[in-house]
C-alpha cells in the first residue's frame, strides 16, 4: 500500500483528497501546516506528498525545502 501525506490548512480540502486517495488504495496521513508536515516526514517515509503552498506557520515551498534536507 502506498503512503500519502496530505498537507493543507483547510480541513475540507484534506477530507476530499483523503477520501479519494483511500478509495484508490492509499494509506493517508494528514497535516494542517508545513511545520507538522516536516515533523511527520522526519518520522515516516511517504510515497507521495500533496501540499498546499499558502499555509500558516510554514508555507509549502519552505516546508518542501526542509523536507529535502533530510530525505
XYZ file of N, CA and C in Angstrom:
213
model
N 0.847 -1.180 0.000
C 0.000 0.000 0.000
C 0.892 1.243 0.000
N 0.566 2.196 -0.849
C 1.318 3.441 -0.914
C 0.903 4.386 0.205
N 1.876 5.142 0.705
C 1.616 6.100 1.781
C 1.608 7.520 1.226
N 0.548 8.253 1.548
C 0.339 9.611 1.062
C 0.246 10.564 2.245
N 0.931 11.696 2.142
C 0.797 12.763 3.128
C 0.069 13.916 2.469
N -1.055 14.337 3.057
C -1.850 15.457 2.555
C -1.654 16.620 3.521
N -1.142 17.739 3.000
C -0.845 18.903 3.833
C -1.633 20.098 3.319
N -2.571 20.567 4.134
C -3.376 21.731 3.769
C -4.007 22.290 5.039
N -4.123 23.593 5.115
C -4.724 24.206 6.302
C -6.249 24.204 6.258
N -6.827 23.794 5.142
C -8.285 23.710 5.014
C -8.740 22.263 5.230
N -9.445 21.988 6.329
C -9.873 20.618 6.629
C -10.719 19.976 5.524
N -11.573 20.747 4.888
C -12.439 20.188 3.831
C -11.616 19.712 2.635
N -10.579 20.442 2.287
C -9.724 20.034 1.176
C -8.998 18.742 1.529
N -8.453 18.664 2.752
C -7.786 17.430 3.191
C -8.761 16.259 3.154
N -9.990 16.504 3.581
C -11.004 15.444 3.622
C -11.306 14.894 2.230
N -11.482 15.780 1.250
C -11.791 15.341 -0.116
C -10.636 14.521 -0.693
N -9.416 15.024 -0.531
C -8.249 14.298 -1.049
C -8.108 12.956 -0.344
N -8.301 12.950 0.967
C -8.170 11.711 1.745
C -9.189 10.671 1.299
N -10.435 11.072 1.144
C -11.477 10.116 0.742
C -11.169 9.492 -0.611
N -10.783 10.316 -1.562
C -10.465 9.793 -2.892
C -9.232 8.888 -2.845
N -8.196 9.320 -2.131
C -6.957 8.542 -2.061
C -7.182 7.196 -1.364
N -7.939 7.190 -0.277
C -8.215 5.927 0.410
C -9.050 5.006 -0.475
N -9.964 5.573 -1.235
C -10.778 4.777 -2.152
C -9.908 4.094 -3.204
N -8.843 4.765 -3.608
C -7.953 4.200 -4.630
C -6.808 3.399 -4.029
N -6.791 3.199 -2.702
C -5.847 2.291 -2.084
C -4.681 2.907 -1.340
N -4.652 4.215 -1.165
C -3.566 4.853 -0.424
C -3.831 4.819 1.075
N -2.754 4.747 1.831
C -2.808 4.960 3.274
C -2.506 6.446 3.466
N -3.422 7.199 4.077
C -3.323 8.658 4.111
C -3.042 9.173 5.518
N -2.082 10.102 5.594
C -1.797 10.857 6.809
C -2.053 12.319 6.480
N -2.583 13.066 7.449
C -2.907 14.470 7.221
C -2.064 15.374 8.110
N -1.767 16.568 7.587
C -1.102 17.614 8.361
C -1.766 18.942 8.012
N -1.906 19.819 9.017
C -2.617 21.082 8.816
C -1.696 22.248 8.484
N -0.378 22.039 8.558
C 0.548 23.122 8.228
C 1.912 22.535 7.873
N 2.774 23.396 7.361
C 4.091 22.952 6.915
C 4.976 22.412 8.019
N 4.899 23.009 9.200
C 5.734 22.530 10.310
C 5.364 21.098 10.699
N 4.087 20.821 10.739
C 3.636 19.459 11.050
C 4.101 18.484 9.977
N 4.051 18.920 8.726
C 4.482 18.066 7.618
C 5.959 17.713 7.744
N 6.781 18.696 8.074
C 8.214 18.442 8.239
C 8.435 17.437 9.365
N 7.743 17.624 10.475
C 7.871 16.689 11.592
C 7.459 15.277 11.228
N 6.357 15.145 10.510
C 5.898 13.817 10.089
C 6.889 13.161 9.129
N 7.466 13.964 8.243
C 8.420 13.413 7.269
C 9.725 12.984 7.916
N 10.062 13.572 9.066
C 11.250 13.132 9.792
C 11.040 11.744 10.380
N 9.793 11.423 10.689
C 9.478 10.154 11.346
C 9.000 9.068 10.390
N 8.520 9.445 9.207
C 7.904 8.491 8.285
C 8.399 8.719 6.864
N 8.299 7.685 6.061
C 8.568 7.797 4.633
C 7.234 7.788 3.897
N 7.079 8.692 2.936
C 5.856 8.775 2.148
C 6.188 8.578 0.679
N 5.292 7.925 -0.023
C 5.462 7.731 -1.461
C 5.053 8.974 -2.235
N 4.155 9.755 -1.659
C 3.651 10.951 -2.325
C 3.246 11.970 -1.259
N 3.568 13.245 -1.531
C 3.142 14.337 -0.657
C 2.358 15.329 -1.511
N 1.115 15.614 -1.087
C 0.292 16.624 -1.734
C 0.227 17.787 -0.748
N 0.819 18.940 -1.142
C 0.965 20.033 -0.191
C 0.486 21.366 -0.782
N -0.267 22.074 0.020
C -0.698 23.429 -0.316
C 0.524 24.353 -0.250
N 0.458 25.464 -0.938
C 1.553 26.426 -0.922
C 1.386 27.447 0.207
N 0.213 28.046 0.291
C -0.017 29.095 1.287
C -0.679 28.513 2.533
N 0.147 28.369 3.596
C -0.332 27.810 4.859
C 0.279 28.599 6.004
N -0.345 28.537 7.183
C 0.231 29.212 8.353
C 1.463 28.459 8.862
N 2.234 29.135 9.663
C 3.430 28.609 10.327
C 4.584 28.378 9.365
N 4.364 27.632 8.292
C 5.426 27.338 7.334
C 4.769 27.050 5.991
N 5.089 27.856 4.977
C 4.446 27.676 3.670
C 4.959 26.402 2.983
N 4.275 25.997 1.939
C 4.604 24.758 1.251
C 5.994 24.729 0.642
N 6.442 25.850 0.066
C 7.780 25.895 -0.529
C 8.867 25.702 0.529
N 8.733 26.410 1.637
C 9.721 26.316 2.704
C 9.697 24.930 3.349
N 8.508 24.387 3.546
C 8.398 23.042 4.110
C 9.085 22.029 3.211
N 8.871 22.143 1.901
C 9.496 21.201 0.966
C 11.016 21.310 1.007
N 11.543 22.531 1.110
C 12.996 22.709 1.217
C 13.536 22.038 2.474
N 12.803 22.139 3.568
C 13.223 21.495 4.817
C 13.175 19.981 4.697
N 12.132 19.460 4.086
C 11.990 18.005 3.922
C 13.120 17.462 3.044
N 13.463 18.175 1.993
C 14.529 17.722 1.088
C 15.882 17.639 1.766
N 16.100 18.380 2.849
C 17.376 18.373 3.556
C 17.692 17.005 4.178
N 16.675 16.276 4.586
C 16.930 15.003 5.258
C 16.367 13.795 4.509
N 15.827 13.984 3.341
C 15.308 12.855 2.544
C 16.164 12.606 1.350
